[in-house]
Tab-separated table of C-alpha atoms in Angstrom:
chain	number	residue	atom	x	y	z
A	1	MET	CA	-40.402	-31.284	-41.382
A	2	GLU	CA	-36.800	-30.324	-42.082
A	3	THR	CA	-37.633	-26.678	-41.310
A	4	ILE	CA	-39.159	-27.589	-37.941
A	5	PHE	CA	-36.062	-29.649	-37.058
A	6	LEU	CA	-33.789	-26.787	-38.140
A	7	ASN	CA	-35.793	-24.288	-36.067
A	8	LYS	CA	-35.560	-26.577	-33.008
A	9	GLY	CA	-31.808	-26.884	-33.542
A	10	VAL	CA	-31.413	-23.117	-33.814
A	11	ARG	CA	-33.507	-22.637	-30.680
A	12	TYR	CA	-31.355	-25.131	-28.775
A	13	MET	CA	-28.181	-23.352	-29.938
A	14	ILE	CA	-29.528	-19.948	-28.893
A	15	ALA	CA	-30.610	-21.341	-25.529
A	16	LEU	CA	-27.172	-22.924	-25.021
A	17	VAL	CA	-25.396	-19.641	-25.844
A	18	LEU	CA	-27.693	-17.673	-23.501
A	19	LEU	CA	-27.209	-20.162	-20.653
A	20	THR	CA	-23.423	-20.023	-21.114
A	21	PHE	CA	-23.511	-16.213	-21.071
A	22	VAL	CA	-25.687	-16.139	-17.919
A	23	PHE	CA	-23.444	-18.678	-16.188
A	24	CYS	CA	-20.260	-16.727	-17.054
A	25	SER	CA	-21.810	-13.446	-15.879
A	26	PHE	CA	-22.844	-15.034	-12.592
A	27	GLU	CA	-19.352	-16.455	-12.095
A	28	ASN	CA	-17.685	-13.040	-12.769
A	29	ASN	CA	-20.074	-11.250	-10.396
A	30	ASN	CA	-19.424	-13.901	-7.763
A	31	LYS	CA	-15.636	-13.491	-8.110
A	32	GLN	CA	-15.924	-9.698	-7.795
A	33	ALA	CA	-18.154	-10.027	-4.712
A	34	ASN	CA	-15.640	-12.396	-3.063
A	35	GLN	CA	-12.717	-10.051	-3.718
A	36	SER	CA	-12.031	-8.160	-0.504
A	37	THR	CA	-11.617	-4.427	-0.960
A	38	ILE	CA	-10.181	-2.308	1.843
A	39	GLU	CA	-9.887	1.476	1.705
A	40	PHE	CA	-7.074	3.233	3.581
A	41	GLU	CA	-6.985	6.916	4.484
A	42	GLU	CA	-4.069	9.070	5.574
A	43	LEU	CA	-3.860	9.863	9.294
A	44	ASN	CA	-2.534	12.995	10.967
A	45	ARG	CA	0.660	12.194	12.804
A	46	LYS	CA	3.404	13.853	14.798
A	47	ILE	CA	6.982	12.582	15.160
A	48	GLU	CA	8.800	13.107	18.460
A	49	SER	CA	12.385	12.319	19.375
A	50	ILE	CA	12.572	9.891	22.306
A	51	SER	CA	16.289	9.346	22.737
A	52	GLN	CA	19.591	9.697	20.967
A	53	ASN	CA	23.083	8.429	21.557
A	54	VAL	CA	26.144	7.626	19.466
A	55	GLU	CA	24.627	4.388	18.120
A	56	ASN	CA	20.875	5.010	17.891
A	57	LEU	CA	18.168	7.598	17.391
A	58	GLU	CA	14.679	6.701	18.588
A	59	PHE	CA	11.473	8.381	17.473
A	60	LYS	CA	7.824	7.999	18.362
A	61	ILE	CA	5.186	8.502	15.670
A	62	VAL	CA	2.207	9.799	17.599
A	63	LEU	CA	-1.232	8.943	16.219
A	64	LYS	CA	-4.695	9.457	17.678
A	65	ASP	CA	-5.287	5.892	18.937
A	66	PHE	CA	-1.784	4.375	19.099
A	67	ASN	CA	1.927	5.050	18.617
A	68	LEU	CA	4.608	3.642	16.330
A	69	PHE	CA	8.331	3.648	17.044
A	70	LEU	CA	11.389	4.065	14.799
A	71	ASP	CA	14.819	2.973	15.974
A	72	LEU	CA	17.571	4.259	13.642
A	73	HIS	CA	20.870	2.397	13.894
A	74	LEU	CA	23.441	5.014	12.917
A	75	GLU	CA	26.392	2.717	12.242
A	76	THR	CA	24.530	0.238	10.006
A	77	GLU	CA	21.966	2.788	8.720
A	78	TYR	CA	19.163	0.269	9.362
A	79	THR	CA	15.838	1.245	10.851
A	80	THR	CA	13.520	-0.906	12.936
A	81	LEU	CA	9.818	-0.051	12.957
A	82	THR	CA	7.729	-1.167	15.941
A	83	ILE	CA	3.970	-1.456	15.561
A	84	LYS	CA	1.962	-2.743	18.539
A	85	GLU	CA	5.026	-4.515	19.981
A	86	ASN	CA	5.899	-6.123	16.611
A	87	ASP	CA	9.249	-5.234	15.028
A	88	ILE	CA	10.270	-5.113	11.384
A	89	LEU	CA	13.511	-4.077	9.707
A	90	THR	CA	12.773	-1.412	7.056
A	91	ASP	CA	14.396	0.222	4.025
A	92	PHE	CA	13.894	3.712	5.507
A	93	ASN	CA	16.456	6.047	3.941
A	94	PHE	CA	17.711	8.813	6.193
A	95	THR	CA	21.246	9.261	4.807
A	96	TYR	CA	21.601	8.703	1.042
A	97	ASP	CA	21.029	11.946	-0.892
A	98	THR	CA	18.786	13.280	1.901
A	99	ASP	CA	18.821	14.389	5.525
A	100	LEU	CA	17.049	12.966	8.565
A	101	GLU	CA	14.572	15.841	8.918
A	102	SER	CA	13.416	15.535	5.289
A	103	SER	CA	13.094	11.761	5.558
A	104	LEU	CA	11.006	11.955	8.742
A	105	GLU	CA	8.766	14.565	7.104
A	106	GLU	CA	8.042	12.162	4.212
A	107	ILE	CA	6.678	9.384	6.449
A	108	LYS	CA	2.937	8.917	5.999
A	109	ILE	CA	0.570	6.599	7.877
A	110	LEU	CA	-2.630	5.159	6.421
A	111	LYS	CA	-5.358	3.326	8.350
A	112	ALA	CA	-8.055	1.006	7.039
A	113	SER	CA	-11.512	2.583	7.083
A	114	SER	CA	-12.790	-0.621	8.691
A	115	GLY	CA	-10.582	-2.636	11.014
A	116	ASN	CA	-7.202	-1.793	12.497
A	117	ASP	CA	-4.801	-2.555	9.634
A	118	ILE	CA	-2.297	0.214	8.958
A	119	ILE	CA	0.189	1.054	6.229
A	120	VAL	CA	3.407	2.934	6.930
A	121	ILE	CA	4.938	4.733	3.944
A	122	LEU	CA	8.687	5.248	4.310
A	123	PRO	CA	11.033	7.023	1.876
A	124	THR	CA	13.717	4.740	0.430
A	125	THR	CA	16.789	5.351	-1.668
A	126	THR	CA	15.672	7.291	-4.716
A	127	GLU	CA	17.450	7.351	-8.056
A	128	GLU	CA	15.204	8.786	-10.798
A	129	PHE	CA	11.757	8.771	-9.152
A	130	LEU	CA	10.617	9.457	-5.575
A	131	THR	CA	10.343	5.937	-4.108
A	132	PHE	CA	8.719	4.569	-0.944
A	133	GLN	CA	8.469	1.301	0.935
A	134	LEU	CA	4.929	0.402	2.007
A	135	ILE	CA	4.644	-1.704	5.140
A	136	LEU	CA	1.210	-3.193	5.715
A	137	PHE	CA	0.558	-4.339	9.284
A	138	GLU	CA	-2.366	-6.757	9.415
A	139	SER	CA	-3.451	-6.296	13.014
A	140	GLN	CA	-5.652	-9.358	13.405
A	141	GLN	CA	-2.799	-11.746	12.500
A	142	SER	CA	0.022	-9.416	13.695
A	143	THR	CA	1.802	-9.950	10.361
A	144	PHE	CA	3.649	-7.681	7.966
A	145	ARG	CA	3.457	-7.415	4.183
A	146	GLU	CA	5.426	-5.002	2.033
A	147	GLY	CA	5.101	-3.155	-1.230
A	148	LEU	CA	6.743	-0.428	-3.290
A	149	PHE	CA	5.354	2.916	-4.406
A	150	GLU	CA	7.033	5.433	-6.666
A	151	ILE	CA	5.892	8.658	-8.211
A	152	ASN	CA	7.129	7.724	-11.664
A	153	THR	CA	6.399	10.797	-13.727
A	154	HIS	CA	8.270	13.796	-15.078
A	155	GLU	CA	5.051	15.792	-15.496
A	156	ILE	CA	5.100	17.134	-11.924
A	157	SER	CA	7.571	19.982	-11.447
A	158	ASN	CA	8.256	19.533	-7.706
A	159	VAL	CA	7.462	15.905	-6.909
A	160	ARG	CA	8.451	16.074	-3.244
A	161	ASN	CA	6.130	19.035	-2.546
A	162	PHE	CA	3.371	17.328	-4.534
A	163	TYR	CA	3.760	14.258	-2.289
A	164	LEU	CA	3.929	16.242	0.969
A	165	GLU	CA	1.064	18.646	0.222
A	166	ASN	CA	-1.498	16.036	-0.882
A	167	ASN	CA	-3.174	13.169	0.947
A	168	ILE	CA	-2.712	9.625	-0.242
A	169	GLU	CA	-5.666	7.304	-0.684
A	170	LEU	CA	-5.074	3.581	-1.081
A	171	ILE	CA	-7.455	0.794	-2.048
A	172	GLN	CA	-6.349	-2.776	-1.410
A	173	PHE	CA	-7.783	-5.679	-3.450
A	174	ASN	CA	-6.483	-8.883	-1.823
A	175	ASP	CA	-2.710	-8.663	-2.577
A	176	SER	CA	-2.944	-5.739	-5.029
A	177	PHE	CA	-3.280	-2.050	-4.256
A	178	GLU	CA	-3.923	1.216	-6.040
A	179	ILE	CA	-2.640	4.519	-4.686
A	180	THR	CA	-4.239	7.803	-5.681
A	181	LEU	CA	-2.486	11.103	-5.091
A	182	VAL	CA	-4.676	13.822	-6.658
A	183	ASP	CA	-4.756	12.691	-10.328
A	184	PHE	CA	-1.645	10.473	-10.118
A	185	LYS	CA	-2.337	6.732	-9.765
A	186	TYR	CA	0.049	3.875	-8.998
A	187	LYS	CA	-0.724	0.143	-8.926
A	188	GLY	CA	1.344	-2.431	-7.079
A	189	GLU	CA	1.258	-5.602	-5.018
A	190	PHE	CA	1.884	-6.516	-1.410
A	191	THR	CA	4.208	-9.449	-0.868
A	192	GLU	CA	5.043	-11.416	2.221
A	193	TYR	CA	7.689	-9.672	4.312
A	194	LYS	CA	10.972	-11.606	4.217
A	195	LYS	CA	13.047	-11.255	7.375
């Protein structure tokens, strides 16, 4: 009788462990399914000068379906980016340890494979590693989020050429992102843009 009771107890324990495992697996799969994943691909772009005077330089970033605008304030060294009539002040570096032509060349634009969200990658002040500000424009809400990307390695001999000659791919998971540039990967987070 004791053996039958013990066997029933063992069976109940095994069943309880299996049910817990199944429940946890279902919960993890459900969380992964609810996590929104967006892929971004680099777009071809052209940058044209619109106007220049003593105080400002204005550029148009020409894309296939729309245009972006950069307004460089020469005295303050601030840059305003305009996306679909929405303005944001950026950290675009066009003076410190660089020149304007090089900085403009380093701008890259990524577009979501589904939807109209875009990411503008702008060079910022660089100390040890090549560093960029990421500006995510969420088109449906007309809001901005920002992030940071740096090529933080000494294994690449000419980092700038590596960046310019290769396309960036970005995958966004809710607030997090992963950038792939050939075999280099960088993980970061988007935060709310603070004006």
